[in-house]
XYZ file of C-alpha atoms in Angstrom:
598
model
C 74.492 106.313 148.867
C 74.006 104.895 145.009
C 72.146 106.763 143.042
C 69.187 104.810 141.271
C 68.749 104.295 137.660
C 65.900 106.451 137.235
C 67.678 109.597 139.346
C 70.349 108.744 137.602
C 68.962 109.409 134.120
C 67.475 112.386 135.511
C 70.875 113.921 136.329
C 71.916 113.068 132.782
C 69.437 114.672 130.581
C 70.790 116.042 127.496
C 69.835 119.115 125.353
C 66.991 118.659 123.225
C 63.822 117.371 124.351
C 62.934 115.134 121.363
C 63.501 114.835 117.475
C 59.536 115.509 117.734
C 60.588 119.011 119.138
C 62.898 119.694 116.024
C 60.307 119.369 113.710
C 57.293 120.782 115.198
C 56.133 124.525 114.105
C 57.006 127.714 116.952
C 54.747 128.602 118.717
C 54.392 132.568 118.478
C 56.790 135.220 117.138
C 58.669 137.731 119.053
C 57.165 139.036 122.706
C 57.787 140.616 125.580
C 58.405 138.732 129.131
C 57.498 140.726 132.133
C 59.483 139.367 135.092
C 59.885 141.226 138.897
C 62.770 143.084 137.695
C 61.256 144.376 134.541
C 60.574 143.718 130.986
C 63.271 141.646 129.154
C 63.339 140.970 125.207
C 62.176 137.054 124.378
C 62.913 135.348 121.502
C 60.349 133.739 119.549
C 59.547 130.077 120.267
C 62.521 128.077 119.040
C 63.803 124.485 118.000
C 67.157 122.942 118.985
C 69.180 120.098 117.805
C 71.109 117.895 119.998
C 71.187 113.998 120.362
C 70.408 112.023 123.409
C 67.841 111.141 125.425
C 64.037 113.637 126.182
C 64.337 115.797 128.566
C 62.037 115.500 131.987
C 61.792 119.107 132.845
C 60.639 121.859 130.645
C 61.143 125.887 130.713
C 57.650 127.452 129.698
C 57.958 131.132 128.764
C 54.793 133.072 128.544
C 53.479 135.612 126.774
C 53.653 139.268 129.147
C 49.722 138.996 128.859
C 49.127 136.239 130.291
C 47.812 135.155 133.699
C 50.200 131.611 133.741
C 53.255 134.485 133.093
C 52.366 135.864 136.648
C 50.232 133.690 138.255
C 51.837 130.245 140.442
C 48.171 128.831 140.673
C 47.440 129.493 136.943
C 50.874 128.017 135.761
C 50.102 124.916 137.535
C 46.577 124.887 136.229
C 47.938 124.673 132.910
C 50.374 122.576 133.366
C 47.014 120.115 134.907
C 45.208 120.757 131.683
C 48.042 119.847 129.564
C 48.546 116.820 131.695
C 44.761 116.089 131.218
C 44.959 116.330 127.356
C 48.377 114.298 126.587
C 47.625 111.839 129.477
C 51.486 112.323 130.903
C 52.862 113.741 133.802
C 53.102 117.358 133.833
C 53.785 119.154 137.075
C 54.666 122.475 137.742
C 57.632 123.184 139.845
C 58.522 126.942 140.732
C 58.939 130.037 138.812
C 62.352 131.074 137.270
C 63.717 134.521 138.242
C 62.956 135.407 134.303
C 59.118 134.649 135.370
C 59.829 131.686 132.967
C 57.538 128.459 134.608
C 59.672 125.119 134.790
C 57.498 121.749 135.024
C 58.284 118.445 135.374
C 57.832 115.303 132.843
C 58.458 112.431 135.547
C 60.452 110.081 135.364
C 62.128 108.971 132.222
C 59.154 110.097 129.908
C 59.376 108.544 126.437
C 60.440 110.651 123.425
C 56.777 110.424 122.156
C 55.588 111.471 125.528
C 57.688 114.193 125.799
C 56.748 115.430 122.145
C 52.922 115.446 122.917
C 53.681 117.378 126.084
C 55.925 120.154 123.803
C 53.341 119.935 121.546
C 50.781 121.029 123.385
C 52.491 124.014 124.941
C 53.483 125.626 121.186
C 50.100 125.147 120.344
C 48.996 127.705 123.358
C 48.421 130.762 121.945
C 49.294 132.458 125.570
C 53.273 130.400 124.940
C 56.101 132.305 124.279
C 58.417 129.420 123.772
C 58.726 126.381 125.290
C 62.558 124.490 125.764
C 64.803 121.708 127.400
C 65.794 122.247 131.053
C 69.098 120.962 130.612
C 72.020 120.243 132.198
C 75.392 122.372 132.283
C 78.859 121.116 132.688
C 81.673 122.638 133.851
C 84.782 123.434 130.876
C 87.699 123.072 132.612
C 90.312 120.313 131.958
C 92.133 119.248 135.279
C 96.129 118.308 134.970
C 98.509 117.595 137.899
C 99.662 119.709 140.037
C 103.769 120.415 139.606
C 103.869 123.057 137.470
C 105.371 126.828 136.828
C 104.630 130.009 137.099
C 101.917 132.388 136.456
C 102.813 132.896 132.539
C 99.493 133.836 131.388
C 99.233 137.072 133.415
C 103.172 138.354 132.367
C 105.073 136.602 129.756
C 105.049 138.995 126.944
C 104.507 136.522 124.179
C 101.391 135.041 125.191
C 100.413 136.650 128.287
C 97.675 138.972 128.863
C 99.963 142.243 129.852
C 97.857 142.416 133.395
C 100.661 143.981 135.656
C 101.187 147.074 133.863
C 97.089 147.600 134.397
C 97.695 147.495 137.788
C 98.910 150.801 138.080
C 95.624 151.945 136.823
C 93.319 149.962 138.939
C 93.144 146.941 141.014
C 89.235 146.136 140.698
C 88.320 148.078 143.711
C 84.301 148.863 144.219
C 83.608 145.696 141.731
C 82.052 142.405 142.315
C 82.090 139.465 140.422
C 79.782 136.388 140.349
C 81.066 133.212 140.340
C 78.195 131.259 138.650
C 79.440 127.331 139.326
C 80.251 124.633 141.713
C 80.627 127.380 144.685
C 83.450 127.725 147.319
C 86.131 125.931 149.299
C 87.775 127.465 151.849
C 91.086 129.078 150.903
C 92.886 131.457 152.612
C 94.607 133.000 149.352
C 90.834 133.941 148.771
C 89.470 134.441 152.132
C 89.657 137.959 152.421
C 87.337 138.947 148.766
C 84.956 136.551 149.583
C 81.485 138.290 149.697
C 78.199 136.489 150.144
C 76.455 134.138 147.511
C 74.128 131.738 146.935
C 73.707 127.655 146.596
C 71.124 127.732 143.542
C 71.309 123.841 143.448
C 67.014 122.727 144.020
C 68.022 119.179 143.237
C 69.570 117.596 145.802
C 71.045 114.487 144.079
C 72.938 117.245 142.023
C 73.422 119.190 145.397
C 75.655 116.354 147.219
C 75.402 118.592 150.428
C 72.107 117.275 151.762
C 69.307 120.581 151.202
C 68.087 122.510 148.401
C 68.818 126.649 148.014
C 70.184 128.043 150.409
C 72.388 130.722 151.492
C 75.516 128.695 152.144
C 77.247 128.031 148.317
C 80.391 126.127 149.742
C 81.295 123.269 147.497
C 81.024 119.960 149.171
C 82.865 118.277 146.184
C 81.611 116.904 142.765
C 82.898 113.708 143.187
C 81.116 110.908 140.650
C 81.676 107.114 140.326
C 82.380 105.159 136.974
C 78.785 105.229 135.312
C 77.413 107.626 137.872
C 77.205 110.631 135.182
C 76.100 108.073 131.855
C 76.949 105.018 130.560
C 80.565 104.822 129.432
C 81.807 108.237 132.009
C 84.460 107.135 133.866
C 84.832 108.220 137.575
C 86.199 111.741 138.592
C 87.427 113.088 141.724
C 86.142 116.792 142.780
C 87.153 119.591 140.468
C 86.551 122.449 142.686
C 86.063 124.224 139.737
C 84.631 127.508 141.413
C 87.421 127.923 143.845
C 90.014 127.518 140.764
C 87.994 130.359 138.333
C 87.952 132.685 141.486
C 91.498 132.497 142.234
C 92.602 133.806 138.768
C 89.849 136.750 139.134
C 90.571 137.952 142.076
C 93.341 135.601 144.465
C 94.978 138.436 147.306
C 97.836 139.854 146.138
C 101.008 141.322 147.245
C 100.343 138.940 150.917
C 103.403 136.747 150.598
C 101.574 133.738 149.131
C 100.047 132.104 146.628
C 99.245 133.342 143.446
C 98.525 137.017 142.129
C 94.550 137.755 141.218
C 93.701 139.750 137.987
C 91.105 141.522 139.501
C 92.778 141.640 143.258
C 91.047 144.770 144.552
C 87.755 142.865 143.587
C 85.344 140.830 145.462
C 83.891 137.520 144.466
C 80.250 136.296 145.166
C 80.106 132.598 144.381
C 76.629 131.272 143.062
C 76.824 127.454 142.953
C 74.866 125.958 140.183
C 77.427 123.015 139.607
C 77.436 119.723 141.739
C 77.775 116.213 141.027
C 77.084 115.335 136.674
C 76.709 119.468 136.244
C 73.826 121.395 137.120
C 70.421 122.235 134.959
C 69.495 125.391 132.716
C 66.678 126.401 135.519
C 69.229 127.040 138.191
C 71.749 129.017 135.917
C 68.653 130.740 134.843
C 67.758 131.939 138.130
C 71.368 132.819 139.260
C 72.446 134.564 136.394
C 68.985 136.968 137.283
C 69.995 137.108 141.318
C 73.719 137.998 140.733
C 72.747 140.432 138.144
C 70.459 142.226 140.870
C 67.283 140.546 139.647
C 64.630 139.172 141.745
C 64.172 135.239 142.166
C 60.883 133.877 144.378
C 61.840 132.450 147.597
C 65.303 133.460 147.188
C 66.120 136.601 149.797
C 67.459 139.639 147.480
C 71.429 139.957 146.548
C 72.916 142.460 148.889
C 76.375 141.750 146.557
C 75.188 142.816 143.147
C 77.657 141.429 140.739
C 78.790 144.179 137.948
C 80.812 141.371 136.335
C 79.258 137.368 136.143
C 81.621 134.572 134.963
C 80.326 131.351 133.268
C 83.167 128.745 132.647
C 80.367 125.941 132.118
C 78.751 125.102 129.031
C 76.400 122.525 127.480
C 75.201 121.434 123.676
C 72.897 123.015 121.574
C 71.176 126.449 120.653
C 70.957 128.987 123.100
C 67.770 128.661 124.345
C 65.008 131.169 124.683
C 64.729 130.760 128.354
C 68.760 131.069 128.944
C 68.975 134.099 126.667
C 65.861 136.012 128.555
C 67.533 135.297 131.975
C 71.556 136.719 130.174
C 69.491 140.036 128.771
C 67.566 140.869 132.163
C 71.302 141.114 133.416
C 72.921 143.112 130.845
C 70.048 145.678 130.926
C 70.651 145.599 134.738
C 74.109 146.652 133.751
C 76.256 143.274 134.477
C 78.439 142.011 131.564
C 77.869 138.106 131.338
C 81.416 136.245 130.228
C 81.068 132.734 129.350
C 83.503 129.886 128.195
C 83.424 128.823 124.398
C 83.925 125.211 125.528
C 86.432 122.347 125.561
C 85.254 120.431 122.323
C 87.326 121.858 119.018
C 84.179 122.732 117.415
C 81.981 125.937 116.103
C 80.808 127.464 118.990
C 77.667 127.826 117.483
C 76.851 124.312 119.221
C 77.981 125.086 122.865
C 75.118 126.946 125.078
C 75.229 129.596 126.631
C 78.908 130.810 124.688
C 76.518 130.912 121.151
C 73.746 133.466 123.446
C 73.611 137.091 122.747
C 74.943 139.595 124.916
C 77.817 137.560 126.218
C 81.675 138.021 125.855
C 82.135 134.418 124.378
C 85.919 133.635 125.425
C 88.401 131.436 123.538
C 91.455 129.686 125.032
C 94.876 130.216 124.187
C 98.191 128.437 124.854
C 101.794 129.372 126.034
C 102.794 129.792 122.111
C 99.620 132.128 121.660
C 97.798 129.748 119.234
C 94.791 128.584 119.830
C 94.660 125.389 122.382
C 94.043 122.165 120.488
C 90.646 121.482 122.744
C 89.406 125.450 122.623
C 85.963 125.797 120.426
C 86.070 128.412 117.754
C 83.897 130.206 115.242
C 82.866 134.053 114.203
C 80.719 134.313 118.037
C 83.859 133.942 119.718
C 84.498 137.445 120.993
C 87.888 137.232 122.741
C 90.859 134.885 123.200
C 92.583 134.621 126.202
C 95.078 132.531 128.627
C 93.756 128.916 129.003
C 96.685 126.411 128.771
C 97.771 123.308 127.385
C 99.676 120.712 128.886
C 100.535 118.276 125.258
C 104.061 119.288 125.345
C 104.829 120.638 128.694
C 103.803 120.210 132.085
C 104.291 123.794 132.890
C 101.684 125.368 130.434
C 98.406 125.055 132.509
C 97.007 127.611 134.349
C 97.888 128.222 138.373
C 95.545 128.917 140.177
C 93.335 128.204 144.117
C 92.312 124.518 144.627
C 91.731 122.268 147.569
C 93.519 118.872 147.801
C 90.359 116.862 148.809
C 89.915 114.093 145.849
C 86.165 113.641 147.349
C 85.335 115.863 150.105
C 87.252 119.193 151.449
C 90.912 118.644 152.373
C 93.565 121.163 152.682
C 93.852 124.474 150.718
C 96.547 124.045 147.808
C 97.451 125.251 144.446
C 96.943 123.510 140.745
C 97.583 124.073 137.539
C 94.431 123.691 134.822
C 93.810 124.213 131.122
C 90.404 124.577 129.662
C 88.229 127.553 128.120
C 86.999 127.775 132.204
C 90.588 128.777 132.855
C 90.552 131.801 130.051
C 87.382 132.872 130.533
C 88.412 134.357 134.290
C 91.008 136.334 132.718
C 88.672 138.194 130.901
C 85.842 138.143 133.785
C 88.678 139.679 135.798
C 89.421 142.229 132.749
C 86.129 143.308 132.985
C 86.506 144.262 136.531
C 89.546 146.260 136.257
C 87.762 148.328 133.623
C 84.296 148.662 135.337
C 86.470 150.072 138.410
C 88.439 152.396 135.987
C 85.239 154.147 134.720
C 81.898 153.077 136.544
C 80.232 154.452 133.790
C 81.122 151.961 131.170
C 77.778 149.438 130.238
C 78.186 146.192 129.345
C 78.150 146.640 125.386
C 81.197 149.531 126.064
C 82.918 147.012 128.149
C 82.352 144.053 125.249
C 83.900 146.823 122.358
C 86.401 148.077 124.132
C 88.137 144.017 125.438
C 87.914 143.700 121.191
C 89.064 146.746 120.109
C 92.235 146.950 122.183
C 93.036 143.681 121.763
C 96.234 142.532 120.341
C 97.218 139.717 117.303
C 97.607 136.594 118.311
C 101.107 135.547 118.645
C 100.261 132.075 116.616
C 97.880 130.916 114.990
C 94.149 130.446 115.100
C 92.069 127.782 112.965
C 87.913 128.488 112.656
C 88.273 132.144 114.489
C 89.534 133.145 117.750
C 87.005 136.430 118.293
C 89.082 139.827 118.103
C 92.416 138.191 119.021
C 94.395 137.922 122.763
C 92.895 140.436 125.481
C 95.233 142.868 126.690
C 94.279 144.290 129.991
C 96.737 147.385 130.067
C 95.795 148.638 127.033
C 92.584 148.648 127.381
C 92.016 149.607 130.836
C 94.058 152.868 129.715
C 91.821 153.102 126.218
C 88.557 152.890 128.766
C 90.121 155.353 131.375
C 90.661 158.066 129.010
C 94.585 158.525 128.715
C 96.199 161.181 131.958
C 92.682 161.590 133.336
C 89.435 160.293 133.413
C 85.923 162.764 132.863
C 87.524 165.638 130.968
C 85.148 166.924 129.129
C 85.395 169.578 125.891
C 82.796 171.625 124.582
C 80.938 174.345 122.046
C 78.660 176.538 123.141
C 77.981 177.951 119.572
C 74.649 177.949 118.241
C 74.398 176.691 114.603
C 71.109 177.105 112.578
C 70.422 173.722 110.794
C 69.290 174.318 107.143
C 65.831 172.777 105.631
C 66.753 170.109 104.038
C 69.828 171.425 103.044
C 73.662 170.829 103.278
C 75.491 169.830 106.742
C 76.580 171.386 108.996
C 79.478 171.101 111.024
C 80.259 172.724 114.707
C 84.112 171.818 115.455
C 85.800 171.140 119.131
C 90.026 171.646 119.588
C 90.714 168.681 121.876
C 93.916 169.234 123.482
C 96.111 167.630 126.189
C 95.454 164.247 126.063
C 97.861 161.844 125.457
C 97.485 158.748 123.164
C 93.793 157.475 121.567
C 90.442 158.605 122.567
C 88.448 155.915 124.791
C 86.436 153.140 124.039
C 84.110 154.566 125.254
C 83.910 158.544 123.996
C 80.394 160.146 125.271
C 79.252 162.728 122.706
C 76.727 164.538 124.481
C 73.997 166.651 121.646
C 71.676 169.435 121.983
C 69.865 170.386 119.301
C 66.132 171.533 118.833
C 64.481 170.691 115.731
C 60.655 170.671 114.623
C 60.914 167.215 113.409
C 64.398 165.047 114.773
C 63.456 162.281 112.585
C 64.854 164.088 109.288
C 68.255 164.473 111.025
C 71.646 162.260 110.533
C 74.427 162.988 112.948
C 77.780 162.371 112.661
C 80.992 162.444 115.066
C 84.182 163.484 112.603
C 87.421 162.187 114.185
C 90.659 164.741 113.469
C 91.592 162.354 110.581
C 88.440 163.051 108.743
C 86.534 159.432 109.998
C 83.212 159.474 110.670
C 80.878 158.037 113.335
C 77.176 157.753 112.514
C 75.665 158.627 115.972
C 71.880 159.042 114.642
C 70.631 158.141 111.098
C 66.846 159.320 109.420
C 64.086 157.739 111.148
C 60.425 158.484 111.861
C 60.756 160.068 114.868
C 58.071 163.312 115.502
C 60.096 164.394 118.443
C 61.009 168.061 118.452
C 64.745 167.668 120.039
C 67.470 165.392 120.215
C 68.835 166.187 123.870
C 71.566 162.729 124.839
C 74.216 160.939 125.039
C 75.612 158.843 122.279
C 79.027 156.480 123.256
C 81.137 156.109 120.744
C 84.570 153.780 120.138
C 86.838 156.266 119.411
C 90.094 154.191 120.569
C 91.277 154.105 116.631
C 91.773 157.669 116.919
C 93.966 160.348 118.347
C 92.205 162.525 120.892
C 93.835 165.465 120.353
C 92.988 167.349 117.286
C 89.772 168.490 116.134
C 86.809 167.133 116.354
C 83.385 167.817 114.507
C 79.694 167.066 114.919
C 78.254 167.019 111.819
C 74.291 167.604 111.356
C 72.029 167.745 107.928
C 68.171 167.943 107.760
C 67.405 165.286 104.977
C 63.719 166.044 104.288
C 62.024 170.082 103.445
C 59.473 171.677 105.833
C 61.108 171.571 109.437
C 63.833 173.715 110.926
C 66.499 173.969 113.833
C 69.133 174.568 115.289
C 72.309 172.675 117.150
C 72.332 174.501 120.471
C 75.379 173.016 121.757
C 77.578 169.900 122.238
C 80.357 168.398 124.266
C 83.291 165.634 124.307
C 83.645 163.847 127.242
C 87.370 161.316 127.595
């Protein structure tokens, strides 16, 4: 069936709504968005820059006060006044799983309709911010299909030293969400296949016929010449998802195939991808189900995903709606890896890699330099395995495909290259660690990929994060050397002086073997009249010290937690120190007791 002009535009909306939108003053500062799953942190009302065309669907977020921020009836009651007032077409659709509204512009609005319409929204008091729905493509680069061996997972010059993790952990207890163009059948995948979700609600992107629903098999993403935007020649189906998923988590030791990082794992795919990419709204609301959040009309995830991969990107800021919907899930405890994108430039300008609270990967290739297509820039976290295929055919990445060129053939195997293809190699990492030590929260998994890393083996223009991931070592850094939850402590009692000098209350670690973790917990006791005149420090053998609390104004009259530290710089035997001084006169204490745990 051929897609009309006007759907077709609608598939192809770019990233900013307007130049009207870059120009015109935010709407509120900082607040806080109440959604089903709890509060989550929202950015204040922003801008973004990116050419192209207005958008036709906006994300409205609203203020936690107000009744449109919980209220279906009162959203779309605004959305009627503003329609009233700028004489345009402003409809609402649904609520996002962030409790973000999205409404709808029509069909191909004009720039200067779109702009009265944004306008009018940032000049609401009760509007948090107010952004492009826009759509997402996937970051992979396809190549043919005659090519080597897994080198990315083993070859000691560029590879990401997975085997010798293996002996640690496998991935077992984890699951990972897939967030693109879903599933085709393979049986090198079969058997960690869990339940997901098709979070497609358009169904010219959809291709397979419905909406949402519970079935997120990919029914191919097959486009014509033109069918995407003027000047986009025709592709054949990428199955993009079913390639990602294969490098996290592909069976292993079964005879066939290809090995899986993350083999004792289990993948949930969430389609978001279909035919031209797939919009902001939908990402938004399956980044918030895989993470465990709640989405109306969507049934709850039974498969809660510790681990959520994004190999799709699009241009611009990250937006306020995108970033609300990536912190619900990393205060629900998932770690959110996305791709830094296939266009050699700052990553600054590809959305959602420049969000916070991601793992922003980098691709490298089989030299261990950074591939010629791979963006770049200081909010690149991590580099890892990607390919490149400009002087040999056997430098992509192998992985799970399907031979259809339109629709579902037979299962085979291809090799691709693309920031998509690195960023499951450190989705996968992230598995193998959270299975290591449950424990470990996103930010602990994020420091510790980084701080074990290794140099890259070649060279890296604009910034390639932290360097090349290295799952051994870090799985071992995160486990704790020989064992895992050993825990030394002091039982002393130490007065803490008014206002005097520190004090310091030492712990003999011994027994372990190689550098403290990661992800050291330094659990404190200590009583004090007044907490906020206190500064406490970890002191490593060597003399280094960690700041675990500084001065604040805090009337408390204990400090009683945990701090995590990343001690894997350090030796873990030797002795250790918690240092404590009270910085201001009148209030006393004492430091009742504290503990290393590896």
């Amino acid at each position: 069936m051929r897609i009309s002009p006007e759907s077709r535009r609608k598939l192809i909306s770019v990233a900013a709504v307007s130049a009207a939108l870059l120009t015109a003053a935010p709407a509120s500062v900082a607040v806080a968005q109440e959604t089903a799953a709890g509060p989550a942190a929202v950015p204040a009302a922003q801008t973004e820059a990116a050419p192209g065309a207005p958008a036709e669907r906006l994300i409205i977020g609203y203020k936690s006060g107000a009744s449109e921020a919980k209220s279906d009836k009162a959203a779309a009651a605004d959305a009627a006044a503003k329609a009233e007032k700028t004489g345009e077409d402003v409809d609402f659709q649904r609520r996002l799983g962030t409790g973000a509204a999205l409404v709808d512009l029509g069909t191909n609005p004009a720039r200067a309709d779109v702009a009265d319409v944004v306008a009018q929204y940032q000049a609401d008091p009760q509007v948090a911010y107010v952004v492009p729905d826009r759509l997402n493509k996937p970051t992979a680069t396809p190549n043919d299909t005659d090519y080597g061996k897994q080198w990315d997972l083993f070859e000691s010059t560029a590879g990401m030293n997975v085997p010798a993790a293996w002996d640690t952990t496998t991935g077992t207890g984890v699951t990972v969400a897939v967030i693109d163009t879903g599933y085709v059948t393979h049986s090198d995948l079969a058997a960690n296949i869990v339940g997901g979700y098709d979070f497609i609600s358009d169904t010219a992107v959809s291709v397979d016929g419905n909406g949402r629903d519970s079935n997120p098999a990919d029914p191919g993403d097959w486009y014509n010449d033109n069918e995407c935007g003027q000047g986009i020649p025709a592709s054949s189906s990428s199955w993009h998802g079913t390639h990602v998923a294969g490098t996290i988590a592909a069976a292993t030791n079964n005879g066939k195939g290809i090995a899986g990082i993350a083999h004792g794992a289990k993948i949930s795919p969430v389609r978001v991808l279909g035919k031209c990419g797939g919009y902001d709204s939908d990402i938004i609301d399956a980044i918030t189900w895989a993470s465990g959040g709640t989405v109306s009309g969507v049934p709850a995830n039974t498969n809660v995903a510790k681990v959520i991969n994004m190999s799709l990107g699009g241009g611009g800021a990250c937006s306020s709606a995108t970033q609300s919907a990536i912190n619900g899930a990393v205060s629900r405890g998932t770690s959110v890896v996305v791709a830094a994108g296939n266009e050699n430039q700052n990553v600054s300008n590809a959305s959602p890699a420049n969000c916070n609270n991601v793992i922003a990967v980098a691709a490298t290739n089989r030299s261990g330099s950074r591939a010629s297509y791979s963006n770049y820039g200081s909010l690149v976290d991590i580099a890892a395995p990607g390919g490149e295929t400009r002087t040999a055919t056997a430098n992509g990445i192998l992985s799970t495909l399907n031979s259809g060129t339109k629709t579902p053939s037979s299962e085979s195997y291809a090799y691709y290259q693309g920031t998509s293809m690195a960023t499951p190699h450190v989705a996968g990492l992230a598995a193998l660690m959270k299975s290591a030590n449950s424990a470990l929260t996103p930010a602990q998994i994020e420091s510790a990929i980084k701080a074990n890393a290794r140099a890259l083996p070649g060279t890296c223009s604009g910034g390639c994060g932290a360097g090349l991931a290295d799952a051994a070592k870090t799985v071992q850094a995160v486990k704790g050397g020989s064992s895992t939850g050993t825990t030394f402590s002091s039982t002393t009692a130490v007065a803490i002086p008014d206002n005097g000098a520190a004090i310091e209350s030492p712990i003999s670690v011994t027994g372990r073997s190689g550098n403290a973790p990661s992800a050291l917990q330094v659990g404190v006791d200590i009583t004090h009249t007044y907490r906020g005149d206190l500064v406490i420090d970890l002191v490593a053998p060597d003399g280094s010290a960690y700041r675990l609390k500084s001065a604040a104004s805090d009337s408390a009259d204990n400090v009683n937690t945990t701090y995590t530290v990343n001690a894997s710089g350090e030796s873990a035997n030797g002795t250790w120190k918690l240092r404590v001084q009270d910085t201001a006169a009148q209030d006393t204490g004492t430091l009742n007791g504290w503990k290393l745990t590896f």
